[in-house]
């Protein structure tokens, strides 16, 4: 059983701080890694994709991948109340089937 | 118009009833998926299809069936609904490789089985 683990939270950070969201996965053959954001009652939307070790930055978001440690993280700089949502980590391997973690709830308070 | 359209948006039904959730897409993707989401459990895969003639069970397929009527249409059926199938259901599509593997989701169907 391929597993993707996330701390369910909630993670609470003050506005303007850095939010750090973490995800570990069990399948060493995993190839592609995604972070989705889901607002309450809405469908998930992709915010970051990474497939090689290291950091990938897009605006206020940075994804970090460490395949040796089977670990992927998402950093949100200058957090805003509008970033309050559930963040889902998804991983695909050789089967190309996305497996999701349970999600981490982020609360950014003014 | 939405790229991935699910109908209905909400459905209340009774135990034992047969219901169908429908999904259509204009992305031109071959790959389509059905997920269910329960509070605190994330998204769990019910069925997936990589092309019209390919149907595969996901991790929680018991009690569900699917039909891929065309590249653009993928429906999910509950033959005899039970209360623990109350959940939020998402249809999704994707491309084949790299960043194209990202999922495009429909707006979801909130199903309640009484």
JSON list of N, CA and C in Angstrom, two decimals, chain B residues 1-65:
[
{"chain": "B", "resi": 1, "resn": "UNK", "atom": "N", "xyz": [-17.28, 28.26, -19.57]},
{"chain": "B", "resi": 1, "resn": "UNK", "atom": "CA", "xyz": [-17.73, 26.93, -19.16]},
{"chain": "B", "resi": 1, "resn": "UNK", "atom": "C", "xyz": [-16.60, 26.18, -18.48]},
{"chain": "B", "resi": 2, "resn": "UNK", "atom": "N", "xyz": [-16.96, 25.36, -17.46]},
{"chain": "B", "resi": 2, "resn": "UNK", "atom": "CA", "xyz": [-15.97, 24.60, -16.73]},
{"chain": "B", "resi": 2, "resn": "UNK", "atom": "C", "xyz": [-15.36, 23.54, -17.63]},
{"chain": "B", "resi": 3, "resn": "UNK", "atom": "N", "xyz": [-14.07, 23.23, -17.39]},
{"chain": "B", "resi": 3, "resn": "UNK", "atom": "CA", "xyz": [-13.39, 22.19, -18.16]},
{"chain": "B", "resi": 3, "resn": "UNK", "atom": "C", "xyz": [-13.88, 20.81, -17.76]},
{"chain": "B", "resi": 4, "resn": "UNK", "atom": "N", "xyz": [-14.21, 20.63, -16.47]},
{"chain": "B", "resi": 4, "resn": "UNK", "atom": "CA", "xyz": [-14.70, 19.36, -15.95]},
{"chain": "B", "resi": 4, "resn": "UNK", "atom": "C", "xyz": [-16.03, 19.64, -15.26]},
{"chain": "B", "resi": 5, "resn": "UNK", "atom": "N", "xyz": [-17.08, 19.04, -15.75]},
{"chain": "B", "resi": 5, "resn": "UNK", "atom": "CA", "xyz": [-18.42, 19.31, -15.26]},
{"chain": "B", "resi": 5, "resn": "UNK", "atom": "C", "xyz": [-19.02, 18.07, -14.61]},
{"chain": "B", "resi": 6, "resn": "UNK", "atom": "N", "xyz": [-19.46, 18.24, -13.38]},
{"chain": "B", "resi": 6, "resn": "UNK", "atom": "CA", "xyz": [-20.10, 17.14, -12.66]},
{"chain": "B", "resi": 6, "resn": "UNK", "atom": "C", "xyz": [-21.56, 17.46, -12.44]},
{"chain": "B", "resi": 7, "resn": "UNK", "atom": "N", "xyz": [-22.40, 16.45, -12.59]},
{"chain": "B", "resi": 7, "resn": "UNK", "atom": "CA", "xyz": [-23.81, 16.61, -12.25]},
{"chain": "B", "resi": 7, "resn": "UNK", "atom": "C", "xyz": [-24.29, 15.37, -11.49]},
{"chain": "B", "resi": 8, "resn": "UNK", "atom": "N", "xyz": [-25.18, 15.53, -10.51]},
{"chain": "B", "resi": 8, "resn": "UNK", "atom": "CA", "xyz": [-25.65, 16.80, -9.97]},
{"chain": "B", "resi": 8, "resn": "UNK", "atom": "C", "xyz": [-24.64, 17.40, -9.01]},
{"chain": "B", "resi": 9, "resn": "UNK", "atom": "N", "xyz": [-24.85, 18.60, -8.53]},
{"chain": "B", "resi": 9, "resn": "UNK", "atom": "CA", "xyz": [-23.98, 19.21, -7.52]},
{"chain": "B", "resi": 9, "resn": "UNK", "atom": "C", "xyz": [-24.29, 18.70, -6.13]},
{"chain": "B", "resi": 10, "resn": "UNK", "atom": "N", "xyz": [-25.54, 18.43, -5.89]},
{"chain": "B", "resi": 10, "resn": "UNK", "atom": "CA", "xyz": [-25.99, 17.88, -4.61]},
{"chain": "B", "resi": 10, "resn": "UNK", "atom": "C", "xyz": [-27.03, 16.81, -4.87]},
{"chain": "B", "resi": 11, "resn": "UNK", "atom": "N", "xyz": [-27.01, 15.78, -4.02]},
{"chain": "B", "resi": 11, "resn": "UNK", "atom": "CA", "xyz": [-28.01, 14.72, -4.18]},
{"chain": "B", "resi": 11, "resn": "UNK", "atom": "C", "xyz": [-28.29, 14.10, -2.82]},
{"chain": "B", "resi": 12, "resn": "UNK", "atom": "N", "xyz": [-29.56, 14.00, -2.51]},
{"chain": "B", "resi": 12, "resn": "UNK", "atom": "CA", "xyz": [-29.98, 13.29, -1.31]},
{"chain": "B", "resi": 12, "resn": "UNK", "atom": "C", "xyz": [-30.77, 12.08, -1.77]},
{"chain": "B", "resi": 13, "resn": "UNK", "atom": "N", "xyz": [-30.41, 10.91, -1.27]},
{"chain": "B", "resi": 13, "resn": "UNK", "atom": "CA", "xyz": [-31.10, 9.70, -1.68]},
{"chain": "B", "resi": 13, "resn": "UNK", "atom": "C", "xyz": [-31.32, 8.80, -0.47]},
{"chain": "B", "resi": 14, "resn": "UNK", "atom": "N", "xyz": [-32.04, 7.74, -0.68]},
{"chain": "B", "resi": 14, "resn": "UNK", "atom": "CA", "xyz": [-32.33, 6.82, 0.42]},
{"chain": "B", "resi": 14, "resn": "UNK", "atom": "C", "xyz": [-31.54, 5.53, 0.27]},
{"chain": "B", "resi": 15, "resn": "UNK", "atom": "N", "xyz": [-31.33, 4.87, 1.37]},
{"chain": "B", "resi": 15, "resn": "UNK", "atom": "CA", "xyz": [-30.64, 3.59, 1.38]},
{"chain": "B", "resi": 15, "resn": "UNK", "atom": "C", "xyz": [-31.31, 2.62, 0.40]},
{"chain": "B", "resi": 16, "resn": "UNK", "atom": "N", "xyz": [-30.46, 1.97, -0.41]},
{"chain": "B", "resi": 16, "resn": "UNK", "atom": "CA", "xyz": [-30.96, 0.98, -1.36]},
{"chain": "B", "resi": 16, "resn": "UNK", "atom": "C", "xyz": [-31.24, 1.51, -2.75]},
{"chain": "B", "resi": 17, "resn": "UNK", "atom": "N", "xyz": [-31.25, 2.81, -2.91]},
{"chain": "B", "resi": 17, "resn": "UNK", "atom": "CA", "xyz": [-31.51, 3.39, -4.22]},
{"chain": "B", "resi": 17, "resn": "UNK", "atom": "C", "xyz": [-30.28, 3.32, -5.11]},
{"chain": "B", "resi": 18, "resn": "UNK", "atom": "N", "xyz": [-30.52, 3.23, -6.41]},
{"chain": "B", "resi": 18, "resn": "UNK", "atom": "CA", "xyz": [-29.44, 3.30, -7.37]},
{"chain": "B", "resi": 18, "resn": "UNK", "atom": "C", "xyz": [-29.31, 4.74, -7.85]},
{"chain": "B", "resi": 19, "resn": "UNK", "atom": "N", "xyz": [-28.09, 5.23, -7.85]},
{"chain": "B", "resi": 19, "resn": "UNK", "atom": "CA", "xyz": [-27.88, 6.60, -8.34]},
{"chain": "B", "resi": 19, "resn": "UNK", "atom": "C", "xyz": [-26.66, 6.65, -9.24]},
{"chain": "B", "resi": 20, "resn": "UNK", "atom": "N", "xyz": [-26.64, 7.64, -10.10]},
{"chain": "B", "resi": 20, "resn": "UNK", "atom": "CA", "xyz": [-25.52, 7.82, -11.02]},
{"chain": "B", "resi": 20, "resn": "UNK", "atom": "C", "xyz": [-25.03, 9.26, -10.93]},
{"chain": "B", "resi": 21, "resn": "UNK", "atom": "N", "xyz": [-23.72, 9.38, -10.83]},
{"chain": "B", "resi": 21, "resn": "UNK", "atom": "CA", "xyz": [-23.07, 10.69, -10.88]},
{"chain": "B", "resi": 21, "resn": "UNK", "atom": "C", "xyz": [-22.36, 10.78, -12.23]},
{"chain": "B", "resi": 22, "resn": "UNK", "atom": "N", "xyz": [-22.52, 11.92, -12.88]},
{"chain": "B", "resi": 22, "resn": "UNK", "atom": "CA", "xyz": [-21.98, 12.05, -14.22]},
{"chain": "B", "resi": 22, "resn": "UNK", "atom": "C", "xyz": [-20.86, 13.08, -14.28]},
{"chain": "B", "resi": 23, "resn": "UNK", "atom": "N", "xyz": [-19.95, 12.84, -15.20]},
{"chain": "B", "resi": 23, "resn": "UNK", "atom": "CA", "xyz": [-18.80, 13.72, -15.37]},
{"chain": "B", "resi": 23, "resn": "UNK", "atom": "C", "xyz": [-18.50, 13.85, -16.85]},
{"chain": "B", "resi": 24, "resn": "UNK", "atom": "N", "xyz": [-18.29, 15.07, -17.29]},
{"chain": "B", "resi": 24, "resn": "UNK", "atom": "CA", "xyz": [-17.87, 15.30, -18.67]},
{"chain": "B", "resi": 24, "resn": "UNK", "atom": "C", "xyz": [-16.75, 16.33, -18.67]},
{"chain": "B", "resi": 25, "resn": "UNK", "atom": "N", "xyz": [-15.87, 16.23, -19.67]},
{"chain": "B", "resi": 25, "resn": "UNK", "atom": "CA", "xyz": [-14.72, 17.12, -19.72]},
{"chain": "B", "resi": 25, "resn": "UNK", "atom": "C", "xyz": [-14.44, 17.60, -21.14]},
{"chain": "B", "resi": 26, "resn": "UNK", "atom": "N", "xyz": [-13.91, 18.81, -21.20]},
{"chain": "B", "resi": 26, "resn": "UNK", "atom": "CA", "xyz": [-13.56, 19.41, -22.49]},
{"chain": "B", "resi": 26, "resn": "UNK", "atom": "C", "xyz": [-12.05, 19.60, -22.61]},
{"chain": "B", "resi": 27, "resn": "UNK", "atom": "N", "xyz": [-11.28, 18.96, -21.72]},
{"chain": "B", "resi": 27, "resn": "UNK", "atom": "CA", "xyz": [-9.82, 19.10, -21.72]},
{"chain": "B", "resi": 27, "resn": "UNK", "atom": "C", "xyz": [-9.16, 18.26, -22.82]},
{"chain": "B", "resi": 28, "resn": "UNK", "atom": "N", "xyz": [-9.89, 17.29, -23.35]},
{"chain": "B", "resi": 28, "resn": "UNK", "atom": "CA", "xyz": [-9.29, 16.40, -24.33]},
{"chain": "B", "resi": 28, "resn": "UNK", "atom": "C", "xyz": [-8.37, 15.36, -23.70]},
{"chain": "B", "resi": 29, "resn": "UNK", "atom": "N", "xyz": [-8.48, 15.17, -22.39]},
{"chain": "B", "resi": 29, "resn": "UNK", "atom": "CA", "xyz": [-7.65, 14.20, -21.69]},
{"chain": "B", "resi": 29, "resn": "UNK", "atom": "C", "xyz": [-8.19, 12.79, -21.85]},
{"chain": "B", "resi": 30, "resn": "UNK", "atom": "N", "xyz": [-7.24, 11.84, -21.93]},
{"chain": "B", "resi": 30, "resn": "UNK", "atom": "CA", "xyz": [-7.64, 10.44, -21.94]},
{"chain": "B", "resi": 30, "resn": "UNK", "atom": "C", "xyz": [-7.91, 9.92, -20.54]},
{"chain": "B", "resi": 31, "resn": "UNK", "atom": "N", "xyz": [-7.23, 10.48, -19.54]},
{"chain": "B", "resi": 31, "resn": "UNK", "atom": "CA", "xyz": [-7.28, 9.93, -18.19]},
{"chain": "B", "resi": 31, "resn": "UNK", "atom": "C", "xyz": [-8.36, 10.62, -17.37]},
{"chain": "B", "resi": 32, "resn": "UNK", "atom": "N", "xyz": [-9.20, 9.78, -16.75]},
{"chain": "B", "resi": 32, "resn": "UNK", "atom": "CA", "xyz": [-10.25, 10.30, -15.88]},
{"chain": "B", "resi": 32, "resn": "UNK", "atom": "C", "xyz": [-10.31, 9.48, -14.61]},
{"chain": "B", "resi": 33, "resn": "UNK", "atom": "N", "xyz": [-10.75, 10.13, -13.53]},
{"chain": "B", "resi": 33, "resn": "UNK", "atom": "CA", "xyz": [-10.72, 9.53, -12.20]},
{"chain": "B", "resi": 33, "resn": "UNK", "atom": "C", "xyz": [-11.99, 9.90, -11.43]},
{"chain": "B", "resi": 34, "resn": "UNK", "atom": "N", "xyz": [-12.37, 9.01, -10.51]},
{"chain": "B", "resi": 34, "resn": "UNK", "atom": "CA", "xyz": [-13.37, 9.33, -9.51]},
{"chain": "B", "resi": 34, "resn": "UNK", "atom": "C", "xyz": [-12.74, 9.18, -8.13]},
{"chain": "B", "resi": 35, "resn": "UNK", "atom": "N", "xyz": [-12.87, 10.24, -7.32]},
{"chain": "B", "resi": 35, "resn": "UNK", "atom": "CA", "xyz": [-12.40, 10.24, -5.94]},
{"chain": "B", "resi": 35, "resn": "UNK", "atom": "C", "xyz": [-13.58, 10.54, -5.02]},
{"chain": "B", "resi": 36, "resn": "UNK", "atom": "N", "xyz": [-13.48, 10.06, -3.78]},
{"chain": "B", "resi": 36, "resn": "UNK", "atom": "CA", "xyz": [-14.39, 10.52, -2.75]},
{"chain": "B", "resi": 36, "resn": "UNK", "atom": "C", "xyz": [-13.57, 11.16, -1.64]},
{"chain": "B", "resi": 37, "resn": "UNK", "atom": "N", "xyz": [-14.19, 12.14, -1.00]},
{"chain": "B", "resi": 37, "resn": "UNK", "atom": "CA", "xyz": [-13.52, 12.86, 0.08]},
{"chain": "B", "resi": 37, "resn": "UNK", "atom": "C", "xyz": [-14.42, 12.84, 1.30]},
{"chain": "B", "resi": 38, "resn": "UNK", "atom": "N", "xyz": [-13.86, 12.36, 2.39]},
{"chain": "B", "resi": 38, "resn": "UNK", "atom": "CA", "xyz": [-14.52, 12.37, 3.68]},
{"chain": "B", "resi": 38, "resn": "UNK", "atom": "C", "xyz": [-13.71, 13.24, 4.62]},
{"chain": "B", "resi": 39, "resn": "UNK", "atom": "N", "xyz": [-14.36, 13.92, 5.54]},
{"chain": "B", "resi": 39, "resn": "UNK", "atom": "CA", "xyz": [-13.63, 14.80, 6.46]},
{"chain": "B", "resi": 39, "resn": "UNK", "atom": "C", "xyz": [-12.49, 14.07, 7.15]},
{"chain": "B", "resi": 40, "resn": "UNK", "atom": "N", "xyz": [-11.29, 14.63, 7.07]},
{"chain": "B", "resi": 40, "resn": "UNK", "atom": "CA", "xyz": [-10.14, 14.06, 7.73]},
{"chain": "B", "resi": 40, "resn": "UNK", "atom": "C", "xyz": [-9.49, 12.89, 7.01]},
{"chain": "B", "resi": 41, "resn": "UNK", "atom": "N", "xyz": [-10.06, 12.48, 5.88]},
{"chain": "B", "resi": 41, "resn": "UNK", "atom": "CA", "xyz": [-9.51, 11.30, 5.18]},
{"chain": "B", "resi": 41, "resn": "UNK", "atom": "C", "xyz": [-8.92, 11.63, 3.83]},
{"chain": "B", "resi": 42, "resn": "UNK", "atom": "N", "xyz": [-8.89, 12.86, 3.46]},
{"chain": "B", "resi": 42, "resn": "UNK", "atom": "CA", "xyz": [-8.31, 13.22, 2.17]},
{"chain": "B", "resi": 42, "resn": "UNK", "atom": "C", "xyz": [-9.11, 12.68, 1.00]},
{"chain": "B", "resi": 43, "resn": "UNK", "atom": "N", "xyz": [-8.45, 12.55, -0.13]},
{"chain": "B", "resi": 43, "resn": "UNK", "atom": "CA", "xyz": [-9.08, 12.06, -1.35]},
{"chain": "B", "resi": 43, "resn": "UNK", "atom": "C", "xyz": [-8.71, 10.60, -1.55]},
{"chain": "B", "resi": 44, "resn": "UNK", "atom": "N", "xyz": [-9.70, 9.76, -1.73]},
{"chain": "B", "resi": 44, "resn": "UNK", "atom": "CA", "xyz": [-9.45, 8.34, -1.95]},
{"chain": "B", "resi": 44, "resn": "UNK", "atom": "C", "xyz": [-9.99, 7.95, -3.32]},
{"chain": "B", "resi": 45, "resn": "UNK", "atom": "N", "xyz": [-9.19, 7.17, -4.05]},
{"chain": "B", "resi": 45, "resn": "UNK", "atom": "CA", "xyz": [-9.50, 6.82, -5.43]},
{"chain": "B", "resi": 45, "resn": "UNK", "atom": "C", "xyz": [-10.51, 5.68, -5.48]},
{"chain": "B", "resi": 46, "resn": "UNK", "atom": "N", "xyz": [-11.58, 5.88, -6.26]},
{"chain": "B", "resi": 46, "resn": "UNK", "atom": "CA", "xyz": [-12.60, 4.84, -6.41]},
{"chain": "B", "resi": 46, "resn": "UNK", "atom": "C", "xyz": [-12.35, 4.02, -7.68]},
{"chain": "B", "resi": 47, "resn": "UNK", "atom": "N", "xyz": [-12.29, 4.71, -8.82]},
{"chain": "B", "resi": 47, "resn": "UNK", "atom": "CA", "xyz": [-12.01, 4.09, -10.12]},
{"chain": "B", "resi": 47, "resn": "UNK", "atom": "C", "xyz": [-11.22, 5.08, -10.95]},
{"chain": "B", "resi": 48, "resn": "UNK", "atom": "N", "xyz": [-10.48, 4.52, -11.93]},
{"chain": "B", "resi": 48, "resn": "UNK", "atom": "CA", "xyz": [-9.81, 5.38, -12.89]},
{"chain": "B", "resi": 48, "resn": "UNK", "atom": "C", "xyz": [-9.82, 4.72, -14.26]},
{"chain": "B", "resi": 49, "resn": "UNK", "atom": "N", "xyz": [-9.64, 5.55, -15.27]},
{"chain": "B", "resi": 49, "resn": "UNK", "atom": "CA", "xyz": [-9.70, 5.08, -16.66]},
{"chain": "B", "resi": 49, "resn": "UNK", "atom": "C", "xyz": [-8.65, 5.85, -17.45]},
{"chain": "B", "resi": 50, "resn": "UNK", "atom": "N", "xyz": [-7.78, 5.12, -18.14]},
{"chain": "B", "resi": 50, "resn": "UNK", "atom": "CA", "xyz": [-6.73, 5.77, -18.92]},
{"chain": "B", "resi": 50, "resn": "UNK", "atom": "C", "xyz": [-7.11, 5.94, -20.39]},
{"chain": "B", "resi": 51, "resn": "UNK", "atom": "N", "xyz": [-8.13, 5.22, -20.83]},
{"chain": "B", "resi": 51, "resn": "UNK", "atom": "CA", "xyz": [-8.75, 5.52, -22.12]},
{"chain": "B", "resi": 51, "resn": "UNK", "atom": "C", "xyz": [-10.10, 4.84, -22.15]},
{"chain": "B", "resi": 52, "resn": "UNK", "atom": "N", "xyz": [-10.81, 4.98, -23.24]},
{"chain": "B", "resi": 52, "resn": "UNK", "atom": "CA", "xyz": [-12.20, 4.53, -23.31]},
{"chain": "B", "resi": 52, "resn": "UNK", "atom": "C", "xyz": [-12.34, 3.04, -23.00]},
{"chain": "B", "resi": 53, "resn": "UNK", "atom": "N", "xyz": [-11.35, 2.25, -23.37]},
{"chain": "B", "resi": 53, "resn": "UNK", "atom": "CA", "xyz": [-11.46, 0.79, -23.17]},
{"chain": "B", "resi": 53, "resn": "UNK", "atom": "C", "xyz": [-10.74, 0.32, -21.91]},
{"chain": "B", "resi": 54, "resn": "UNK", "atom": "N", "xyz": [-10.29, 1.25, -21.10]},
{"chain": "B", "resi": 54, "resn": "UNK", "atom": "CA", "xyz": [-9.51, 0.90, -19.91]},
{"chain": "B", "resi": 54, "resn": "UNK", "atom": "C", "xyz": [-10.22, 1.37, -18.65]},
{"chain": "B", "resi": 55, "resn": "UNK", "atom": "N", "xyz": [-10.61, 0.44, -17.78]},
{"chain": "B", "resi": 55, "resn": "UNK", "atom": "CA", "xyz": [-11.27, 0.75, -16.52]},
{"chain": "B", "resi": 55, "resn": "UNK", "atom": "C", "xyz": [-10.54, 0.00, -15.42]},
{"chain": "B", "resi": 56, "resn": "UNK", "atom": "N", "xyz": [-10.21, 0.69, -14.33]},
{"chain": "B", "resi": 56, "resn": "UNK", "atom": "CA", "xyz": [-9.46, 0.07, -13.26]},
{"chain": "B", "resi": 56, "resn": "UNK", "atom": "C", "xyz": [-10.02, 0.44, -11.89]},
{"chain": "B", "resi": 57, "resn": "UNK", "atom": "N", "xyz": [-9.98, -0.51, -10.99]},
{"chain": "B", "resi": 57, "resn": "UNK", "atom": "CA", "xyz": [-10.43, -0.24, -9.63]},
{"chain": "B", "resi": 57, "resn": "UNK", "atom": "C", "xyz": [-9.37, 0.55, -8.87]},
{"chain": "B", "resi": 58, "resn": "UNK", "atom": "N", "xyz": [-9.86, 1.44, -8.01]},
{"chain": "B", "resi": 58, "resn": "UNK", "atom": "CA", "xyz": [-8.98, 2.13, -7.10]},
{"chain": "B", "resi": 58, "resn": "UNK", "atom": "C", "xyz": [-8.99, 1.45, -5.74]},
{"chain": "B", "resi": 59, "resn": "UNK", "atom": "N", "xyz": [-8.61, 2.18, -4.71]},
{"chain": "B", "resi": 59, "resn": "UNK", "atom": "CA", "xyz": [-8.48, 1.56, -3.39]},
{"chain": "B", "resi": 59, "resn": "UNK", "atom": "C", "xyz": [-9.80, 1.30, -2.70]},
{"chain": "B", "resi": 60, "resn": "UNK", "atom": "N", "xyz": [-10.91, 1.94, -3.13]},
{"chain": "B", "resi": 60, "resn": "UNK", "atom": "CA", "xyz": [-12.18, 1.78, -2.43]},
{"chain": "B", "resi": 60, "resn": "UNK", "atom": "C", "xyz": [-13.31, 1.56, -3.43]},
{"chain": "B", "resi": 61, "resn": "UNK", "atom": "N", "xyz": [-13.20, 0.60, -4.32]},
{"chain": "B", "resi": 61, "resn": "UNK", "atom": "CA", "xyz": [-14.17, 0.40, -5.39]},
{"chain": "B", "resi": 61, "resn": "UNK", "atom": "C", "xyz": [-15.42, -0.38, -4.97]},
{"chain": "B", "resi": 62, "resn": "UNK", "atom": "N", "xyz": [-15.38, -1.07, -3.85]},
{"chain": "B", "resi": 62, "resn": "UNK", "atom": "CA", "xyz": [-16.53, -1.89, -3.45]},
{"chain": "B", "resi": 62, "resn": "UNK", "atom": "C", "xyz": [-17.79, -1.03, -3.31]},
{"chain": "B", "resi": 63, "resn": "UNK", "atom": "N", "xyz": [-18.87, -1.49, -3.94]},
{"chain": "B", "resi": 63, "resn": "UNK", "atom": "CA", "xyz": [-20.14, -0.78, -3.85]},
{"chain": "B", "resi": 63, "resn": "UNK", "atom": "C", "xyz": [-20.34, 0.25, -4.96]},
{"chain": "B", "resi": 64, "resn": "UNK", "atom": "N", "xyz": [-19.32, 0.39, -5.82]},
{"chain": "B", "resi": 64, "resn": "UNK", "atom": "CA", "xyz": [-19.37, 1.35, -6.92]},
{"chain": "B", "resi": 64, "resn": "UNK", "atom": "C", "xyz": [-19.11, 0.66, -8.25]},
{"chain": "B", "resi": 65, "resn": "UNK", "atom": "N", "xyz": [-19.61, 1.25, -9.32]},
{"chain": "B", "resi": 65, "resn": "UNK", "atom": "CA", "xyz": [-19.25, 0.83, -10.67]},
{"chain": "B", "resi": 65, "resn": "UNK", "atom": "C", "xyz": [-19.12, 2.08, -11.53]}
]
